[in-house]
Coordinates of C-alpha atoms and ligand atoms in Angstrom, one line a residue:
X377 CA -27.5 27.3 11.4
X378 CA -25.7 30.7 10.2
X379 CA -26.5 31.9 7.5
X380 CA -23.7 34.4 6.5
X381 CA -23.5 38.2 8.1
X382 CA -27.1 40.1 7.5
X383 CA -27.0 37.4 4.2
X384 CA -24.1 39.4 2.6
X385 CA -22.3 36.5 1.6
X386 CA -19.1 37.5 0.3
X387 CA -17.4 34.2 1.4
X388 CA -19.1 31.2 -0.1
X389 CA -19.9 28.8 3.3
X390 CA -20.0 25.4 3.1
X391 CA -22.8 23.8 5.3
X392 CA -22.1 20.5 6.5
X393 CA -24.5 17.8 4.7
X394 CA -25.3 15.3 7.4
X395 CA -29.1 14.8 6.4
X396 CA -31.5 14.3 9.1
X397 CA -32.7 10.8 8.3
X398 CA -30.1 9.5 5.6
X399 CA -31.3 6.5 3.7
X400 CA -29.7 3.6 2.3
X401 CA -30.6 4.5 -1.5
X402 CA -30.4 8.4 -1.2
X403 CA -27.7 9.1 0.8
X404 CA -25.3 5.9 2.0
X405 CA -25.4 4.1 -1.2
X406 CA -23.5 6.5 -3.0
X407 CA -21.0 6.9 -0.5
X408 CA -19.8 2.9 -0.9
X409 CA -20.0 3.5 -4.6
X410 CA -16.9 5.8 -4.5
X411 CA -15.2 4.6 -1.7
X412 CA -15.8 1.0 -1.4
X413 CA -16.8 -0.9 -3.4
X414 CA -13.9 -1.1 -5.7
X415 CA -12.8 -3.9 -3.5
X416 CA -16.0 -4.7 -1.8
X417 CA -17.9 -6.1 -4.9
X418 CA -18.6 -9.8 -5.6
X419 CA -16.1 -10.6 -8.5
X420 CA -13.1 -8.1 -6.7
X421 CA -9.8 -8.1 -9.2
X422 CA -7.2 -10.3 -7.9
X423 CA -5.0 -7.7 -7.7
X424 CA -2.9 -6.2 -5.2
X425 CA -4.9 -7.5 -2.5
X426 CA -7.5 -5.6 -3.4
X427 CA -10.0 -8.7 -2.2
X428 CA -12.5 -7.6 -0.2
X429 CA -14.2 -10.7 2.2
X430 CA -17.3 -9.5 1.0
X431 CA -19.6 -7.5 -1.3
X432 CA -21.3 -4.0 -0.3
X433 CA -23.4 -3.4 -3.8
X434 CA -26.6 -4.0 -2.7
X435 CA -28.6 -3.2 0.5
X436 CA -29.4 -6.7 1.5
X437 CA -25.4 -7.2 1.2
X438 CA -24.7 -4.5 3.2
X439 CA -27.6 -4.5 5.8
X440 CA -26.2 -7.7 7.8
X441 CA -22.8 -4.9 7.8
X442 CA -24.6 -1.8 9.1
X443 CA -22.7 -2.1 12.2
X444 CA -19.5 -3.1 11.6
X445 CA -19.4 -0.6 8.8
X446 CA -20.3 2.1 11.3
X447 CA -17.5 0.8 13.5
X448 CA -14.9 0.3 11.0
X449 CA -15.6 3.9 9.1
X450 CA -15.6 5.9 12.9
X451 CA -12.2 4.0 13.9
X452 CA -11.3 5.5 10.2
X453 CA -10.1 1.5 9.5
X454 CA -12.1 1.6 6.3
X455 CA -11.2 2.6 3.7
X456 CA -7.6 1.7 4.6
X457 CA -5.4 4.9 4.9
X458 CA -3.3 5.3 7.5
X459 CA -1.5 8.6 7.7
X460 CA -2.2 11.3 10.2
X461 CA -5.0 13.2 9.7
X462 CA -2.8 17.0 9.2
X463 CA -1.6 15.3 5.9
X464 CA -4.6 15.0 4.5
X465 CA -4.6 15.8 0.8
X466 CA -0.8 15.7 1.1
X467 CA -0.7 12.2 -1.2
X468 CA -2.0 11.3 -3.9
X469 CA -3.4 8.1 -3.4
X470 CA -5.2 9.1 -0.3
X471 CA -8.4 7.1 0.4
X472 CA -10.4 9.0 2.9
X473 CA -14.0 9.9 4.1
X474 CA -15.1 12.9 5.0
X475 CA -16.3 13.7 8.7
X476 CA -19.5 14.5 7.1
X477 CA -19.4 11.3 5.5
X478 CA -18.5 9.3 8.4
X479 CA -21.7 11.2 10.6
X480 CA -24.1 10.2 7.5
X481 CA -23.4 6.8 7.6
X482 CA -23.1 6.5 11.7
X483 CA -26.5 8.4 12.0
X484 CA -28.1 5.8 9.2
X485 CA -27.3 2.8 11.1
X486 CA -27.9 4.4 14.7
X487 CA -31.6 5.1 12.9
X488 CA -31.8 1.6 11.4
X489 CA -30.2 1.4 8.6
X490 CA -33.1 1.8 6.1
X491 CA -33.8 1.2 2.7
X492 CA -35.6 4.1 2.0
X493 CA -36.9 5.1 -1.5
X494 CA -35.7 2.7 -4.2
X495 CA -35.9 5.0 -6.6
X496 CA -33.6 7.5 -5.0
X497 CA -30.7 5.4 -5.9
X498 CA -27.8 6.5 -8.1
X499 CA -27.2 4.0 -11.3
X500 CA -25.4 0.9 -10.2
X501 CA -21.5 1.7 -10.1
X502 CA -19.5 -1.1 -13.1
X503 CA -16.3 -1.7 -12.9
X504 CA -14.3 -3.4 -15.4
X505 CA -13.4 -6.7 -14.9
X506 CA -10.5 -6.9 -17.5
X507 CA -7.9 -8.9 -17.2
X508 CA -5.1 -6.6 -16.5
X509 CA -6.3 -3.3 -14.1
X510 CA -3.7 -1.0 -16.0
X511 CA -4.4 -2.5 -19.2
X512 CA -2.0 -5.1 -21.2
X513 CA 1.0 -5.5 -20.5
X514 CA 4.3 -5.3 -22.7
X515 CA 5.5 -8.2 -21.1
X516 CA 3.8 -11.0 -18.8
X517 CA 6.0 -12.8 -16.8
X518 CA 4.5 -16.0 -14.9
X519 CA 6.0 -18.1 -12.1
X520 CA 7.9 -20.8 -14.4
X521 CA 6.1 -23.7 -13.2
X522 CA 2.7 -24.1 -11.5
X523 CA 3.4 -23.9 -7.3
X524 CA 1.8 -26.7 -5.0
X525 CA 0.4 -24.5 -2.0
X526 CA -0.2 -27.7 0.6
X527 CA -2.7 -28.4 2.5
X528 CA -0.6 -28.2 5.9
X529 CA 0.4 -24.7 5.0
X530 CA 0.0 -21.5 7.0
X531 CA 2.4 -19.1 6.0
X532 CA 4.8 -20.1 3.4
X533 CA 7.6 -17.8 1.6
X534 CA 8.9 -19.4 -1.2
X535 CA 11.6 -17.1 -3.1
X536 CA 11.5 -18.3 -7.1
X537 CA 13.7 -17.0 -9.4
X538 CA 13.5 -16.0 -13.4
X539 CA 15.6 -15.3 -15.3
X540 CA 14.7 -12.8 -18.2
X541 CA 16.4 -14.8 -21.7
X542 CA 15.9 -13.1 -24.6
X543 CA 13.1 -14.7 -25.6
X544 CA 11.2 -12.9 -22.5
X545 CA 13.3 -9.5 -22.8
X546 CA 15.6 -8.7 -25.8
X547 CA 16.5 -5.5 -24.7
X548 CA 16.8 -3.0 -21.7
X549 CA 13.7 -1.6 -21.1
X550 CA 12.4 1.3 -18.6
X551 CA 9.9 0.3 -16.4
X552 CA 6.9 2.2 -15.8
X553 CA 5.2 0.1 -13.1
X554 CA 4.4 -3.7 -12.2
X555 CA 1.0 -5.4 -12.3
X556 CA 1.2 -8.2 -10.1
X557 CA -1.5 -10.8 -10.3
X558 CA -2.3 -13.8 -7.5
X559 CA -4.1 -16.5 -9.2
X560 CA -4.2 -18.9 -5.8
X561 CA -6.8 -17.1 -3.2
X562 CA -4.0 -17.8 -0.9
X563 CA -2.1 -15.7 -2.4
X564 CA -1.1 -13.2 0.7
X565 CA 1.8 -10.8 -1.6
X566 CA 4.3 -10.8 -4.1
X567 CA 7.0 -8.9 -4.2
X568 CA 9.7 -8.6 -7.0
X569 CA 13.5 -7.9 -6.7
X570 CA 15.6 -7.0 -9.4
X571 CA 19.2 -5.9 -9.4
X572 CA 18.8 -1.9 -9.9
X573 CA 21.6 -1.2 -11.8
X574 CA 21.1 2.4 -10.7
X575 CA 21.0 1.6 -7.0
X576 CA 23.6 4.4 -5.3
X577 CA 22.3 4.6 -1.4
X578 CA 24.0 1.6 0.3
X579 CA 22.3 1.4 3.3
X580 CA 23.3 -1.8 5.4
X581 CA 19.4 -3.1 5.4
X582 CA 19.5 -2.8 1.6
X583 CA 22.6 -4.2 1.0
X584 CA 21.5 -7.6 2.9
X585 CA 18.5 -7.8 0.2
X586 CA 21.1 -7.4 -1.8
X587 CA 18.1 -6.3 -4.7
X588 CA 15.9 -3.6 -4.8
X589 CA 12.3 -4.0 -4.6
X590 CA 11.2 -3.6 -7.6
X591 CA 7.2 -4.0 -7.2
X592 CA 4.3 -6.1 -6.4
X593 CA 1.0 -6.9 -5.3
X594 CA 0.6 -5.7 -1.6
X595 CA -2.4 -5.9 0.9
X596 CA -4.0 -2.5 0.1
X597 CA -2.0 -1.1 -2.7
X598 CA -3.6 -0.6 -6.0
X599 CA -0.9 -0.9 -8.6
X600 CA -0.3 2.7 -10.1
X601 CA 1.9 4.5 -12.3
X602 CA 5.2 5.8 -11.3
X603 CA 5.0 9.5 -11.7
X604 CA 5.3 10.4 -15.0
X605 CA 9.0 10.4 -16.8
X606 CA 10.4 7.9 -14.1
X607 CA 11.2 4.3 -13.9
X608 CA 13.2 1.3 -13.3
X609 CA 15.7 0.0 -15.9
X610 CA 14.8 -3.6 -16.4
X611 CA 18.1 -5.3 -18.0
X612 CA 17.9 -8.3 -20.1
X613 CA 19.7 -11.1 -18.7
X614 CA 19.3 -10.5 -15.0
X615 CA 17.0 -12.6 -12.7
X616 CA 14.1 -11.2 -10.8
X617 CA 13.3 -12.8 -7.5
X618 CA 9.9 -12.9 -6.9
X619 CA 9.1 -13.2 -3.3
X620 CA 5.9 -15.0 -2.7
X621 CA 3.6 -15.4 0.5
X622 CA 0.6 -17.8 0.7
X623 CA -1.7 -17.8 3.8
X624 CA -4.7 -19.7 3.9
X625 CA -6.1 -21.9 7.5
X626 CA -4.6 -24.8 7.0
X627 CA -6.2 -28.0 6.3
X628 CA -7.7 -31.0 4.1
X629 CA -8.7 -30.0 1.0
X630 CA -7.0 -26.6 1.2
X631 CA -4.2 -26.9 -1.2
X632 CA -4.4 -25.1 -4.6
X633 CA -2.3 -24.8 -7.5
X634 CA -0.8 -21.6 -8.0
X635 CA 1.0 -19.8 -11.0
X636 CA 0.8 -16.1 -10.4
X637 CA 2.1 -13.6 -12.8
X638 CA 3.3 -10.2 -13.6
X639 CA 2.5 -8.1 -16.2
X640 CA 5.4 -5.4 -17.2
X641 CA 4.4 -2.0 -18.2
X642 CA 7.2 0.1 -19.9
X643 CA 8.1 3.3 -21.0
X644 CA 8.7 3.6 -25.1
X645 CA 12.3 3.0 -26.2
X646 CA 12.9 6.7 -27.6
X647 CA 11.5 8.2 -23.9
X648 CA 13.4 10.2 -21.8
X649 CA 13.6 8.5 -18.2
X650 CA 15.0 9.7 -15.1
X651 CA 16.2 6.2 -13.3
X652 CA 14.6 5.8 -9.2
X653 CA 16.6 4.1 -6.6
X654 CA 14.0 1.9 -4.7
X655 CA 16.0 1.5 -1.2
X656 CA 14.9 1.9 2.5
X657 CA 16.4 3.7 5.2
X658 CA 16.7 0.8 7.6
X659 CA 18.6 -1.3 10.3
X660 CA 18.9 -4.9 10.9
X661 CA 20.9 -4.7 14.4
X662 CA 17.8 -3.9 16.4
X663 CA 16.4 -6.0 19.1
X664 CA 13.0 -5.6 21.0
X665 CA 12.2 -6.8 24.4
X666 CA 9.6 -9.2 25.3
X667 CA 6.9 -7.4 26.8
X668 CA 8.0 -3.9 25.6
X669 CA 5.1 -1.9 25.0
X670 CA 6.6 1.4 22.8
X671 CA 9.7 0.0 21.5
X672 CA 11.1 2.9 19.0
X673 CA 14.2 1.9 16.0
X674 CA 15.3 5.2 14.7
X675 CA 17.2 5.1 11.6
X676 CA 18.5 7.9 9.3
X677 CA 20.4 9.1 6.0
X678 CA 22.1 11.9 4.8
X679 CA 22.0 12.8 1.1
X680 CA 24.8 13.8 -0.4
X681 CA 23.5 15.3 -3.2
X682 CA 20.1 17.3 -4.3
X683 CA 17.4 14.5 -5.0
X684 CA 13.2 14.3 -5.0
X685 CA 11.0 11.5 -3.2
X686 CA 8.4 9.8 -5.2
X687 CA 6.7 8.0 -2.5
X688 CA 7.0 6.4 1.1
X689 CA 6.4 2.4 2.3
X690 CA 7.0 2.0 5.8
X691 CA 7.6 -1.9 6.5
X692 CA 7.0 -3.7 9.5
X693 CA 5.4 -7.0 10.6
X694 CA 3.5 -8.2 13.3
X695 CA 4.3 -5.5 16.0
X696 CA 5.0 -2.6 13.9
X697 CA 2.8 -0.1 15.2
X698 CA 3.5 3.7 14.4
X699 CA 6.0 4.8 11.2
X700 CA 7.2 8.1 10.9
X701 CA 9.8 9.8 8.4
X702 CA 11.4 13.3 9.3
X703 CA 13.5 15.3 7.5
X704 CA 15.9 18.3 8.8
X705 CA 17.1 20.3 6.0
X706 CA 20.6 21.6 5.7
X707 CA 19.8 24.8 7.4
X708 CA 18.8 22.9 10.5
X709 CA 14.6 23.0 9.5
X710 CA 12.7 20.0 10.7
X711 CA 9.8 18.7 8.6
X712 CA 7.6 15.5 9.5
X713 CA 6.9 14.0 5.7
X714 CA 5.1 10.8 6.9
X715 CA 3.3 10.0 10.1
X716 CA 1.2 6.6 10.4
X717 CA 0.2 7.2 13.8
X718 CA -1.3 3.6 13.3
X719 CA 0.6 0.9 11.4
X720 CA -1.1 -2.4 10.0
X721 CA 1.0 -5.1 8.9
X722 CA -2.0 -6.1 7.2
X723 CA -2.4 -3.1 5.1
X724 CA 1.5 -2.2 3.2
X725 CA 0.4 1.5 1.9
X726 CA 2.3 3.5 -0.7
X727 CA 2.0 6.9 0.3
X728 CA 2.7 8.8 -3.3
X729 CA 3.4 12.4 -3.6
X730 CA 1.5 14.0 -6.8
X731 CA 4.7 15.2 -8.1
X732 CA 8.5 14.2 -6.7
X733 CA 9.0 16.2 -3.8
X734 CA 12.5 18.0 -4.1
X735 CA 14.8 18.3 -1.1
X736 CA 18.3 19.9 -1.2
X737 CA 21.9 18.4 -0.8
X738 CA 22.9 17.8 3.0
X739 CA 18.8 16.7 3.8
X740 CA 19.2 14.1 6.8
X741 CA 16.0 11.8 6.5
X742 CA 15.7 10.1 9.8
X743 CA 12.6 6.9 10.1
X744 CA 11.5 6.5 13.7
X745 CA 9.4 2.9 13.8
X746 CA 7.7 1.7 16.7
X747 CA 6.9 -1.6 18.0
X748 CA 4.3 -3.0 20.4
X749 CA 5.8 -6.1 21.8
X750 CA 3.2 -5.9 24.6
X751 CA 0.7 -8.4 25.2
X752 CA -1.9 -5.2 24.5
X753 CA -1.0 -5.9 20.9
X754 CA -3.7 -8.2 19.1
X755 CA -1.7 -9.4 16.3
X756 CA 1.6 -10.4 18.7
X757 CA 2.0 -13.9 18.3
X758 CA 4.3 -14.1 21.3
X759 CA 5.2 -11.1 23.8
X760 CA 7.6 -13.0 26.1
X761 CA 10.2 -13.6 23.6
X762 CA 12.7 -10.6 22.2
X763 CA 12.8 -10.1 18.5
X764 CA 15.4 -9.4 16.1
X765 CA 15.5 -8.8 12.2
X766 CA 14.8 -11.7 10.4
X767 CA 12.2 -12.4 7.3
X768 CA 9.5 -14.3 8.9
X769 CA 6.2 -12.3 9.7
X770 CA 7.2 -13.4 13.2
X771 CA 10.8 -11.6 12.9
X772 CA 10.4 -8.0 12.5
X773 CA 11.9 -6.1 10.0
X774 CA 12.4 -1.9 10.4
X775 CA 12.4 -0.7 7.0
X776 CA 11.7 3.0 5.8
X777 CA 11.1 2.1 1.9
X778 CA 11.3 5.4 -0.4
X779 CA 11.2 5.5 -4.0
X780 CA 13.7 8.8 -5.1
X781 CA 15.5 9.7 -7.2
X782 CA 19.0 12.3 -8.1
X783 CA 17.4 15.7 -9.4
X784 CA 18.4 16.5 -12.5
X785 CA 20.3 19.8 -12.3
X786 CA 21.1 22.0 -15.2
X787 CA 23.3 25.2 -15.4
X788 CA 26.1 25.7 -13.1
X789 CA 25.7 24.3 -9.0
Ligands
HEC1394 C1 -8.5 -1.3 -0.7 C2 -9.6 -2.2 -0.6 C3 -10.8 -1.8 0.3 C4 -11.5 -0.7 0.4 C5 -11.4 0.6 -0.5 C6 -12.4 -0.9 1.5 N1 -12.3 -2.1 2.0 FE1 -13.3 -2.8 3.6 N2 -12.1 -4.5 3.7 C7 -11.1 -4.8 2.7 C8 -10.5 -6.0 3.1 C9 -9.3 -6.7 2.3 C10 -11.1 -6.5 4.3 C11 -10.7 -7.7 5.1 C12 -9.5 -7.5 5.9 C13 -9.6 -6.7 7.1 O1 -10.6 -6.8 7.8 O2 -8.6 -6.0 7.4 C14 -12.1 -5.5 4.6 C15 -12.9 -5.5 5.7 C16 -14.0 -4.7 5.9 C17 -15.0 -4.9 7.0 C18 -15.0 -6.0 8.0 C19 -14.2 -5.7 9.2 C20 -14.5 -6.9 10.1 O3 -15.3 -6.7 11.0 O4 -13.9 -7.9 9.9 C21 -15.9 -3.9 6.9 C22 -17.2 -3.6 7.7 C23 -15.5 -3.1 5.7 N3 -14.3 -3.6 5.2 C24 -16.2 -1.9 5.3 C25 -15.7 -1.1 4.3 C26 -16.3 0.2 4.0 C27 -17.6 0.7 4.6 C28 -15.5 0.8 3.0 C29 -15.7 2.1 2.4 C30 -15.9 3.2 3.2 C31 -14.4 -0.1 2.8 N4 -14.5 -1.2 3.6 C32 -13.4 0.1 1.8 C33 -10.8 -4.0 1.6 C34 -11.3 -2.7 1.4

């Protein structure tokens, strides 16, 4: 180890903490507490897919897991994250280990994943189980009838419409975010259009939705806050579409009852709000060839005017397998904002800047997605046929989701 110059320290050094013999209680423990076990807990919150298959409170939960948890955490799989290492601390709903980390709990299970001292171990980590993760909500809006998930079913998409009466909404409101709640287990997403009467970017991918997404419940993404002073304006009268998708295995005795809900959060009536366009940059005339290993769409869109980026969703299905968005600035400056060197359909991330990121008038943002059409790729259903745009998980879809928004500018241009 080195131990500064002649121990003049004048730079404070940060050793790295990989102890010798780690220990369950001591040193992993604490480690699941702040990184896992929000969804890997017995009773997990039905929310945003945050529904872990199992629980990782206690050692003999996590013992029979030593190994895959070494596995998952050293293939960086767990927690889910999936953007390229050089933008770490770029978002701000990051979920990542540390190397040292990582080492800590590798060189625990390579030694045999012990106990160690009972009473080295931190209090017991609660978490709330209220009924709402963002508290209650100014309006609940539930599916309008309970939904028969049948036994036979697989993968189902029904699309089921509300429309917001009075009663439910007497007034435009500004929404600040959506809390999207599965009550079915098989409850795979939700995701809610509305018409987005501030909607400017045509893109043709967009158009064909013909609503924005508005929200949801997603594998992976806790439901947060927009950054603060933005939102969507909800208009009374208009009819969300809530996109639903059960999975389950199929089978006797598998059907369930389901009447999922959302649970509106707004901003108050007298607050200033600057209005986001929720729109990808995206193409539906793309076609993949069976077998094709590396199969890149490209997409892009110029702004016309000066606007900010709230956050990033890269969209794919099955053989999505690498997103990345680029901008080139009007003076010909290229900037990579977004690389997920490693897409999982299984996991749609947000990737959130801390504040809106501001970008000039002229900025071309250009998506590049890839797709692995190969037989290498473990979730392809089928790599002899070609695929084309289409809204089944086994169509694929190539769209660069951002949530942005106009920047307000004062004084003269
Ligand atoms: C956002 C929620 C979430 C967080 C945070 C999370 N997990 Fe998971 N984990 C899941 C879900 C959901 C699954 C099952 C789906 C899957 O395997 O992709 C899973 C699966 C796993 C598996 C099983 C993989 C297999 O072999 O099937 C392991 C092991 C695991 N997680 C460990 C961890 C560890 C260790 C951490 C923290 C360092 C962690 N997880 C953090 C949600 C989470």
């Amino acid at each position: 180890m080195i131990v500064g110059i002649l121990g003049i320290a004048t730079v404070p050094v940060v050793f790295a903490e990989v102890p010798d013999q780690p220990t369950f209680t001591k040193d992993v423990l604490p480690i699941l507490q702040e990184n896992c076990q929000e969804c890997h807990r017995l009773k997990p919150i039905k929310v945003s897919g945050m529904v872990a298959p199992f629980a990782l409170m206690e050692y003999k939960e996590v013992r029979p897991w030593a190994k895959a948890i070494a596995k998952e955490v050293t293939e960086r799989y767990m927690p889910p994250w999936f953007a390229a290492e050089e933008f770490h601390g770029v978002f701000r709903n990051e979920r990542s280990l540390s190397q040292d980390d990582i080492d800590t709990i590798v060189r625990w299970v390579d030694q045999g994943a012990k106990r160690g001292n009972p009473a080295d171990a931190p209090e017991p980590a609660t978490f709330s189980n209220k009924e709402w993760w963002l508290g209650k909500p100014d309006l609940v809006v539930e599916l309008p009838e309970k939904v028969w998930v049948s036994d036979e079913v697989e993968d189902w998409q029904p699309m089921i419409n509300v429309t917001l009466t009075p009663d439910l909404l007497p007034e435009d409101r500004w929404i600040k975010t959506i809390e999207a709640q599965g009550d079915a287990t098989s409850v795979h997403h939700i995701v809610v259009y509305s018409e987005n009467p501030h909607q400017e970017m045509r893109q043709e991918a967009a158009g064909a939705l013909g609503y924005g997404n508005i929200g949801g419940l997603a594998p992976g993404a806790e439901p947060s806050l927009l950054q603060d002073g933005y939102g969507i304006l909800l208009k009374k009268g208009s009819t969300l579409r809530i996109s639903m998708h059960y999975h389950k295995e199929p089978g006797e005795g598998t059907g369930e009852w389901d009447q999922s809900r959302l649970g509106f959060y707004f901003y108050d009536k007298d607050e200033d709000v600057t209005p986001i366009n929720i729109e990808p940059i995206g193409r539906m005339d793309f076609e993949i060839p069976a077998f094709k290993k590396d199969h890149v769409v490209s997409m892009q869109h110029t702004f016309d005017k000066p606007f900010e980026v709230l956050n990033f969703l890269p969209h794919m299905h099955l053989r999505g397998s690498a997103a990345k968005y680029t901008a080139t600035l009007p003076n010909g400056d290229k900037e990579v904002l977004l690389d997920v060197p490693r897409y999982d359909y299984a996991w749609q991330l947000y990737y959130e800047y801390p504040e809106p990121r501001q970008f000039p008038a002229g900025t071309k943002i250009q998506v590049d997605m890839t797709f692995d059409n190969s037989d290498e790729n473990p979730n392809n259903p089928d790599p002899s046929k070609n695929i084309r745009f289409g809204p089944s998980t086994t169509d694929e879809m190539a769209l660069g989701w951002m949530y942005y928004s106009w920047t307000e500018t004062t004084g003269t241009d």
